[in-house]
Short mmCIF file of C-alpha atoms in Angstrom, two decimals:
data_model
loop_
_atom_site.label_atom_id
_atom_site.label_comp_id
_atom_site.label_asym_id
_atom_site.label_seq_id
_atom_site.Cartn_x
_atom_site.Cartn_y
_atom_site.Cartn_z
CA MET A 1 -21.20 -10.32 -23.26
CA THR A 2 -18.38 -10.23 -25.70
CA THR A 3 -18.67 -9.33 -29.29
CA ARG A 4 -16.94 -11.31 -31.98
CA SER A 5 -13.86 -9.11 -31.76
CA GLY A 6 -13.78 -9.49 -28.01
CA SER A 7 -14.64 -5.87 -27.29
CA VAL A 8 -16.41 -4.75 -24.17
CA SER A 9 -20.15 -4.78 -24.62
CA GLU A 10 -22.69 -2.39 -23.17
CA SER A 11 -23.41 -4.43 -20.08
CA GLU A 12 -19.91 -5.31 -19.03
CA GLN A 13 -19.28 -2.38 -16.66
CA VAL A 14 -15.56 -2.38 -16.94
CA LEU A 15 -13.29 0.19 -15.35
CA ILE A 16 -9.73 0.61 -16.56
CA VAL A 17 -7.58 2.04 -13.77
CA VAL A 18 -4.32 3.76 -14.59
CA PRO A 19 -2.34 4.87 -11.54
CA ALA A 20 0.02 7.66 -12.53
CA TYR A 21 2.70 9.71 -10.85
CA ASN A 22 4.41 12.38 -12.94
CA GLU A 23 3.46 10.61 -16.15
CA ALA A 24 2.28 13.61 -18.17
CA ARG A 25 4.68 12.75 -21.00
CA ASN A 26 3.62 9.12 -21.33
CA LEU A 27 -0.02 9.19 -20.31
CA GLY A 28 -1.65 10.77 -23.38
CA PRO A 29 -0.67 8.04 -25.87
CA VAL A 30 -1.45 5.33 -23.31
CA LEU A 31 -4.96 6.66 -22.71
CA ARG A 32 -5.62 7.07 -26.41
CA SER A 33 -4.59 3.46 -26.97
CA VAL A 34 -6.78 2.31 -24.10
CA ARG A 35 -9.73 4.25 -25.47
CA ALA A 36 -9.18 2.76 -28.91
CA ALA A 37 -8.87 -0.75 -27.51
CA VAL A 38 -11.88 -0.67 -25.18
CA PRO A 39 -14.11 2.22 -26.27
CA ASP A 40 -16.99 1.10 -24.07
CA ALA A 41 -15.04 0.85 -20.86
CA ASP A 42 -14.66 3.73 -18.41
CA VAL A 43 -11.13 4.90 -17.79
CA LEU A 44 -9.96 6.26 -14.46
CA VAL A 45 -6.59 7.85 -13.90
CA VAL A 46 -5.47 8.08 -10.29
CA ASP A 47 -3.08 11.01 -10.16
CA ASP A 48 -0.93 10.19 -7.18
CA GLY A 49 0.06 13.73 -6.21
CA SER A 50 1.95 14.46 -9.42
CA ALA A 51 3.93 17.67 -9.72
CA ASP A 52 3.43 17.80 -13.49
CA GLU A 53 0.34 17.97 -15.70
CA THR A 54 -0.65 14.33 -15.27
CA GLY A 55 -4.22 15.15 -14.15
CA ALA A 56 -4.79 17.70 -16.91
CA VAL A 57 -3.44 15.35 -19.58
CA ALA A 58 -5.76 12.62 -18.33
CA ARG A 59 -8.80 14.90 -18.41
CA ARG A 60 -7.97 16.10 -21.90
CA ALA A 61 -7.80 12.47 -22.98
CA GLY A 62 -11.34 11.99 -21.69
CA ALA A 63 -10.54 9.93 -18.60
CA SER A 64 -12.10 10.40 -15.18
CA VAL A 65 -9.48 11.60 -12.74
CA VAL A 66 -9.05 11.17 -9.01
CA CYS A 67 -6.26 13.31 -7.60
CA HIS A 68 -4.42 12.55 -4.40
CA ALA A 69 -3.46 15.72 -2.55
CA PHE A 70 0.04 14.31 -2.13
CA ASN A 71 1.97 11.24 -3.16
CA LEU A 72 0.69 8.15 -1.36
CA GLY A 73 2.45 5.42 -3.29
CA TYR A 74 1.63 3.10 -6.18
CA GLY A 75 -0.37 0.65 -4.09
CA ALA A 76 -2.43 3.39 -2.49
CA ALA A 77 -3.17 4.86 -5.92
CA LEU A 78 -4.33 1.47 -7.15
CA GLN A 79 -6.44 1.02 -4.06
CA THR A 80 -8.08 4.40 -4.64
CA GLY A 81 -9.03 3.05 -8.06
CA PHE A 82 -10.50 -0.06 -6.44
CA LYS A 83 -12.47 2.03 -3.98
CA TYR A 84 -13.76 4.14 -6.85
CA ALA A 85 -14.81 0.99 -8.69
CA LEU A 86 -16.41 -0.47 -5.58
CA ALA A 87 -18.44 2.66 -4.88
CA ARG A 88 -19.70 2.68 -8.44
CA ARG A 89 -20.24 -1.07 -8.64
CA TYR A 90 -18.13 -1.86 -11.63
CA GLU A 91 -18.13 -5.54 -12.43
CA TYR A 92 -14.53 -5.77 -13.58
CA VAL A 93 -11.44 -3.66 -13.04
CA VAL A 94 -8.34 -3.88 -15.19
CA HIS A 95 -5.32 -1.85 -14.19
CA LEU A 96 -2.24 -1.10 -16.20
CA ASP A 97 0.66 1.30 -15.86
CA GLY A 98 0.60 4.79 -17.30
CA ASP A 99 4.15 4.67 -18.62
CA GLY A 100 3.44 2.79 -21.83
CA GLN A 101 4.93 -0.52 -20.72
CA HIS A 102 1.74 -2.46 -21.32
CA GLU A 103 -0.19 -3.10 -24.49
CA PRO A 104 -3.78 -1.80 -24.07
CA SER A 105 -5.17 -4.10 -26.77
CA GLU A 106 -4.37 -7.00 -24.43
CA ILE A 107 -6.98 -5.74 -21.96
CA HIS A 108 -9.32 -8.00 -23.92
CA ASP A 109 -7.26 -11.06 -23.01
CA VAL A 110 -7.49 -10.15 -19.33
CA LEU A 111 -11.23 -9.50 -19.57
CA ARG A 112 -11.83 -12.70 -21.47
CA ALA A 113 -10.22 -14.70 -18.68
CA LEU A 114 -12.29 -12.85 -16.07
CA ARG A 115 -15.52 -13.33 -17.96
CA ALA A 116 -14.86 -17.03 -18.24
CA GLY A 117 -15.67 -17.09 -14.52
CA THR A 118 -12.79 -19.33 -13.56
CA ALA A 119 -10.70 -16.60 -11.99
CA ASP A 120 -11.18 -13.73 -9.58
CA VAL A 121 -7.86 -12.15 -10.48
CA VAL A 122 -6.07 -12.31 -13.81
CA VAL A 123 -2.39 -11.46 -13.90
CA GLY A 124 -0.86 -10.35 -17.19
CA SER A 125 2.44 -12.16 -17.33
CA ARG A 126 5.33 -10.93 -19.43
CA TYR A 127 6.99 -14.34 -19.05
CA LEU A 128 4.21 -16.29 -20.72
CA GLY A 129 4.22 -14.24 -23.90
CA ARG A 130 7.02 -13.01 -26.06
CA PRO A 131 10.36 -12.33 -24.39
CA PRO A 132 9.98 -9.08 -22.40
CA ALA A 133 12.12 -5.99 -22.79
CA TRP A 134 15.38 -6.50 -20.90
CA ILE A 135 15.03 -5.06 -17.42
CA GLY A 136 18.56 -5.66 -16.20
CA PHE A 137 20.30 -8.62 -14.65
CA ALA A 138 19.44 -7.99 -11.00
CA ARG A 139 15.79 -7.17 -11.60
CA HIS A 140 15.34 -10.09 -13.97
CA TRP A 141 16.75 -12.65 -11.58
CA GLY A 142 15.18 -10.99 -8.56
CA SER A 143 11.85 -11.26 -10.32
CA ARG A 144 12.47 -14.94 -11.19
CA CYS A 145 13.37 -15.82 -7.59
CA LEU A 146 10.32 -14.01 -6.33
CA ALA A 147 8.16 -15.88 -8.82
CA LEU A 148 9.56 -19.16 -7.57
CA LEU A 149 8.95 -18.33 -3.92
CA THR A 150 5.47 -16.95 -4.55
CA SER A 151 4.55 -20.02 -6.56
CA ARG A 152 5.75 -22.31 -3.77
CA ILE A 153 3.62 -20.53 -1.19
CA ALA A 154 0.59 -19.98 -3.39
CA GLY A 155 0.68 -23.60 -4.50
CA GLN A 156 0.35 -22.70 -8.16
CA TRP A 157 2.83 -21.58 -10.74
CA ILE A 158 2.88 -17.79 -10.98
CA THR A 159 5.44 -16.56 -13.45
CA ASP A 160 5.10 -12.80 -12.99
CA PRO A 161 4.10 -11.79 -9.46
CA THR A 162 5.31 -8.21 -10.03
CA SER A 163 3.02 -7.50 -12.96
CA GLY A 164 1.25 -4.14 -12.99
CA PHE A 165 -1.17 -5.35 -15.66
CA GLN A 166 -3.96 -7.21 -13.92
CA GLY A 167 -7.69 -7.55 -13.84
CA CYS A 168 -10.11 -8.58 -11.15
CA ASN A 169 -13.80 -9.06 -10.52
CA ARG A 170 -15.89 -7.20 -7.97
CA ARG A 171 -15.28 -9.78 -5.27
CA ALA A 172 -11.54 -9.19 -5.48
CA VAL A 173 -12.06 -5.43 -5.69
CA ARG A 174 -13.91 -5.56 -2.39
CA PHE A 175 -11.00 -7.49 -0.90
CA TYR A 176 -8.47 -4.97 -2.19
CA ALA A 177 -10.40 -2.02 -0.83
CA GLN A 178 -9.80 -3.10 2.75
CA ASP A 179 -7.36 -1.41 5.10
CA GLY A 180 -4.00 -3.10 4.95
CA TYR A 181 -3.61 -3.25 1.19
CA PRO A 182 0.08 -2.46 0.61
CA VAL A 183 0.67 1.20 -0.17
CA ASP A 184 4.00 0.85 -1.95
CA TYR A 185 4.49 -2.29 -4.00
CA PRO A 186 1.44 -4.57 -4.08
CA ASP A 187 2.99 -7.56 -5.79
CA ALA A 188 3.87 -11.00 -4.48
CA ASP A 189 2.47 -10.25 -1.04
CA VAL A 190 -0.97 -9.49 -2.49
CA LEU A 191 -0.94 -12.69 -4.53
CA ILE A 192 -0.10 -14.62 -1.39
CA MET A 193 -2.90 -12.87 0.49
CA LEU A 194 -5.29 -13.71 -2.33
CA HIS A 195 -4.26 -17.33 -2.16
CA ARG A 196 -4.74 -17.43 1.61
CA ALA A 197 -8.18 -15.87 1.28
CA GLY A 198 -9.25 -18.44 -1.31
CA PHE A 199 -9.29 -16.32 -4.45
CA ARG A 200 -8.61 -17.90 -7.82
CA VAL A 201 -5.72 -16.42 -9.75
CA VAL A 202 -4.77 -17.16 -13.35
CA GLU A 203 -2.16 -15.69 -15.65
CA VAL A 204 -2.46 -14.66 -19.28
CA PRO A 205 0.45 -13.76 -21.52
CA VAL A 206 1.00 -10.06 -22.16
CA THR A 207 3.59 -7.96 -23.91
CA MET A 208 5.92 -5.79 -21.87
CA TYR A 209 7.67 -2.80 -23.42
CA GLY A 210 10.37 -0.59 -21.98
CA ARG A 211 9.27 2.70 -20.44
CA ALA A 212 8.42 5.32 -23.04
CA SER A 213 10.29 7.94 -21.04
CA GLY A 214 11.13 8.98 -17.49
CA ARG A 215 12.21 7.06 -14.45
CA SER A 216 10.75 3.79 -13.19
CA MET A 217 9.53 3.48 -9.61
CA HIS A 218 11.88 0.50 -9.37
CA ALA A 219 15.05 2.55 -9.51
CA GLY A 220 17.98 3.33 -7.27
CA ALA A 221 17.83 2.45 -3.59
CA ARG A 222 14.13 1.62 -3.88
CA VAL A 223 15.08 -1.63 -5.59
CA LEU A 224 16.79 -2.71 -2.36
CA TYR A 225 13.76 -1.75 -0.30
CA TYR A 226 11.54 -3.58 -2.79
CA GLY A 227 13.64 -6.73 -2.46
CA TYR A 228 13.56 -6.49 1.31
CA LYS A 229 9.80 -5.93 1.40
CA MET A 230 9.04 -8.84 -0.88
CA MET A 231 11.31 -11.21 1.03
CA LEU A 232 9.70 -10.13 4.29
CA ALA A 233 6.23 -10.65 2.83
CA VAL A 234 7.16 -14.08 1.56
CA ALA A 235 8.81 -15.05 4.85
CA LEU A 236 5.81 -13.89 6.86
CA ALA A 237 3.48 -15.78 4.60
CA ALA A 238 5.65 -18.88 4.85
CA VAL A 239 5.42 -18.93 8.64
CA GLY A 240 1.71 -18.15 8.51
CA GLY A 241 2.19 -14.89 10.34
CA TRP A 242 0.57 -12.62 7.84
CA ARG A 243 -2.43 -10.90 9.34
CA ARG A 244 -3.30 -8.20 6.86
CA LEU A 245 -6.22 -8.70 4.54
CA GLY A 246 -6.63 -12.11 6.02
CA ARG A 247 -10.31 -12.34 5.44
CA GLU A 248 -12.76 -11.40 2.82
CA VAL A 249 -15.32 -8.77 3.69
CA MET B 1 24.82 16.01 52.42
CA PRO B 2 23.96 14.52 49.02
CA SER B 3 26.77 13.92 46.61
CA PRO B 4 27.21 16.15 43.53
CA SER B 5 26.25 13.24 41.25
CA THR B 6 22.98 12.74 43.15
CA VAL B 7 22.17 16.43 42.90
CA THR B 8 22.97 16.40 39.17
CA ALA B 9 20.78 13.36 38.56
CA VAL B 10 17.87 14.81 40.51
CA LEU B 11 18.17 18.14 38.71
CA ALA B 12 18.26 16.39 35.33
CA ALA B 13 15.16 14.38 36.24
CA LEU B 14 13.32 17.48 37.43
CA LEU B 15 14.31 19.31 34.25
CA VAL B 16 12.85 16.52 32.12
CA MET B 17 9.64 16.50 34.17
CA GLY B 18 9.39 20.30 33.97
CA LEU B 19 9.80 20.15 30.20
CA ILE B 20 7.07 17.52 29.90
CA VAL B 21 4.63 19.52 32.02
CA ASP B 22 5.37 22.61 29.96
CA LEU B 23 4.81 20.75 26.68
CA VAL B 24 1.46 19.47 27.96
CA ARG B 25 0.54 22.98 29.17
CA ARG B 26 1.29 24.41 25.72
CA ARG B 27 -0.66 21.61 24.02
CA ARG B 28 2.45 20.37 22.25
CA LEU B 29 2.24 16.94 23.91
CA ARG B 30 -0.89 14.95 24.58
CA GLU B 31 -1.58 13.92 28.14
CA GLU B 32 -1.54 10.24 27.25
CA TYR B 33 2.10 10.47 26.14
CA SER B 34 3.15 12.60 29.10
CA VAL B 35 2.40 9.81 31.59
CA LEU B 36 5.30 7.67 30.43
CA TRP B 37 7.80 10.50 30.62
CA LEU B 38 6.66 11.70 34.04
CA VAL B 39 6.93 8.16 35.38
CA THR B 40 10.42 7.95 33.88
CA GLY B 41 11.41 11.26 35.49
CA SER B 42 10.09 10.08 38.84
CA ALA B 43 12.05 6.82 38.51
CA MET B 44 15.19 8.84 37.80
CA VAL B 45 14.67 10.82 41.01
CA VAL B 46 14.09 7.65 43.05
CA VAL B 47 17.19 5.96 41.66
CA ALA B 48 19.27 9.10 42.27
CA VAL B 49 18.35 9.49 45.95
CA TRP B 50 17.87 5.83 46.84
CA TYR B 51 20.68 3.83 45.37
CA ASP B 52 20.14 0.52 47.20
CA PRO B 53 17.47 -0.98 44.91
CA LEU B 54 19.77 -0.40 41.93
CA VAL B 55 22.63 -2.21 43.70
CA TYR B 56 20.26 -5.05 44.63
CA LEU B 57 19.08 -5.35 41.02
CA THR B 58 22.67 -5.29 39.77
CA ASN B 59 23.61 -8.20 42.03
CA LEU B 60 20.43 -10.04 41.16
CA ILE B 61 21.06 -10.10 37.41
CA GLY B 62 24.83 -10.36 37.73
CA LEU B 63 25.93 -7.18 36.02
CA ALA B 64 29.30 -5.57 36.69
CA SER B 65 28.12 -2.35 38.28
CA PRO B 66 25.00 -0.24 38.96
CA ASN B 67 26.06 2.06 36.09
CA VAL B 68 25.81 -0.83 33.64
CA THR B 69 22.39 -1.74 35.05
CA LEU B 70 21.22 1.81 34.57
CA PHE B 71 22.43 1.95 30.96
CA PHE B 72 21.05 -1.50 30.24
CA PHE B 73 17.54 -0.68 31.36
CA GLY B 74 17.77 2.82 29.92
CA MET B 75 18.62 1.35 26.55
CA ILE B 76 15.78 -1.17 26.70
CA PHE B 77 13.40 1.61 27.66
CA LEU B 78 14.47 3.85 24.77
CA VAL B 79 14.35 1.05 22.22
CA THR B 80 10.87 0.11 23.40
CA LEU B 81 9.81 3.71 23.17
CA ASN B 82 11.12 3.98 19.62
CA ILE B 83 9.30 0.85 18.56
CA TYR B 84 6.13 2.24 20.08
CA ALA B 85 6.66 5.51 18.19
CA SER B 86 7.19 3.56 14.93
CA VAL B 87 3.96 1.66 15.49
CA LYS B 88 2.14 4.93 16.12
CA ILE B 89 3.63 6.48 12.97
CA SER B 90 2.56 3.44 10.93
CA GLU B 91 -0.94 3.73 12.33
CA LEU B 92 -1.11 7.45 11.60
CA THR B 93 0.29 6.95 8.09
CA ASP B 94 -2.48 4.45 7.37
CA GLN B 95 -5.07 6.86 8.69
CA VAL B 96 -3.66 9.72 6.61
CA LYS B 97 -3.71 7.47 3.53
CA THR B 98 -7.34 6.54 4.09
CA LEU B 99 -8.31 10.16 4.64
CA ALA B 100 -6.43 11.34 1.54
CA GLN B 101 -8.15 8.63 -0.52
CA ARG B 102 -11.56 9.58 0.81
CA LEU B 103 -10.92 13.22 0.08
CA ALA B 104 -9.76 12.46 -3.45
CA LEU B 105 -12.77 10.22 -4.13
CA HIS B 106 -15.13 12.78 -2.65
CA GLU B 107 -13.67 15.55 -4.80
CA ALA B 108 -13.95 13.35 -7.89
CA ALA B 109 -17.58 12.55 -7.09
CA GLU B 110 -18.36 16.24 -6.65
CA ARG B 111 -16.65 17.09 -9.90
CA GLU B 112 -18.66 14.45 -11.69
CA GLY B 113 -21.86 15.74 -10.12
CA ARG B 114 -22.33 12.36 -8.47
CA GLU B 115 -23.28 11.01 -11.85
CA PRO B 116 -20.46 8.56 -12.28
CA GLY B 117 -20.69 4.85 -12.51
CA PRO B 118 -20.55 2.42 -15.36
CA ARG B 119 -21.67 4.18 -18.48
CA ALA B 120 -23.51 1.06 -19.48
CA GLY B 121 -25.84 1.95 -16.62
CA GLY B 122 -26.00 -1.59 -15.39
CA GLY B 123 -28.95 -2.36 -17.55
CA GLU B 124 -32.57 -2.11 -16.53
CA GLY B 125 -33.64 -3.93 -13.44
CA GLU B 126 -30.17 -4.54 -12.12
CA GLU B 127 -29.24 -3.60 -8.62
CA ARG B 128 -27.89 -0.15 -9.28
CA ASP B 129 -29.50 1.21 -6.16
CA GLY B 130 -26.69 3.36 -4.89
CA GLU B 131 -23.08 3.13 -4.07
CA GLU B 132 -21.44 0.35 -2.19
CA ASP B 133 -19.84 1.18 1.13
CA VAL B 134 -16.14 1.79 0.72
CA PRO B 135 -13.71 1.28 3.58
#
């Protein structure tokens, strides 16, 4: 149950998952902020085959660490976190990026929405809160178009389908842990899959900062691939041809 | 006396088949993938020495010449093969991902002495009776 300040209580069994790839420079402050915000939650860093000291930094910060032997992709790293949570029967999982773009104190907002029992997945939306850090013309409008398309298919207004700050309950974790969860960019396509499988999704406003340092995974030619992948996912969903993660296990 | 082009085609087909057999012998190619290539090599030999079916097929589908027919079907065959290879690669990539995840989770569990889990301990009397099966 929640305390007055909204902190995680002893019986909540919350796991904070932070997927990280070459984030040694940003990870320390992020983990300290997470620890300060939710001292009773467990923190797991999934080191996705980093070449730097990401894993060591995470351990020094007191987080549990799962290390991929080589880089598998953001989605696969997240899924490893879900599998970890599933094996250890955590009730709620909240994941946020390790690059300092998200505000750890807002984990409480995500958890509050999950605990209310009206949602299986809570998406932290940068478009519901204060104006987000400027991400560039193409990415901004690409993101808006994707939001529109996703909302049309999902039948509910989703303002930020690309958010990396989300929370989910154990039922959704079990769904995510299946084969077929996207290994690269689990965004709009996952929300569409959730909708098709009957999960309840709500959004809460969150703050979005610019990266503390380093290079975003949405950079260079990968932006084009990202756009292609999302459009394909949306198109497949629109024609009802999506077969992955079609059922809940 | 066979024409030089027939001899060339037959030799090329035999070369391909010889290469396939050698790759299988050296365990560089699995038997299941060799079948397709040996059948292809055999088809090349048949077409080289017995031209009539190719001419018949050319007339049937209205192509300009047997050469075009050969290239047309050759192209379809190679494209199909590439798609098949892409599907296989996708399948293998998924399997590698799953294995890498399992390895990473297993290593983490060993490091933690299999004492992980919610620190809250799930409270007394709750169903904390072991780990849930993970895909």
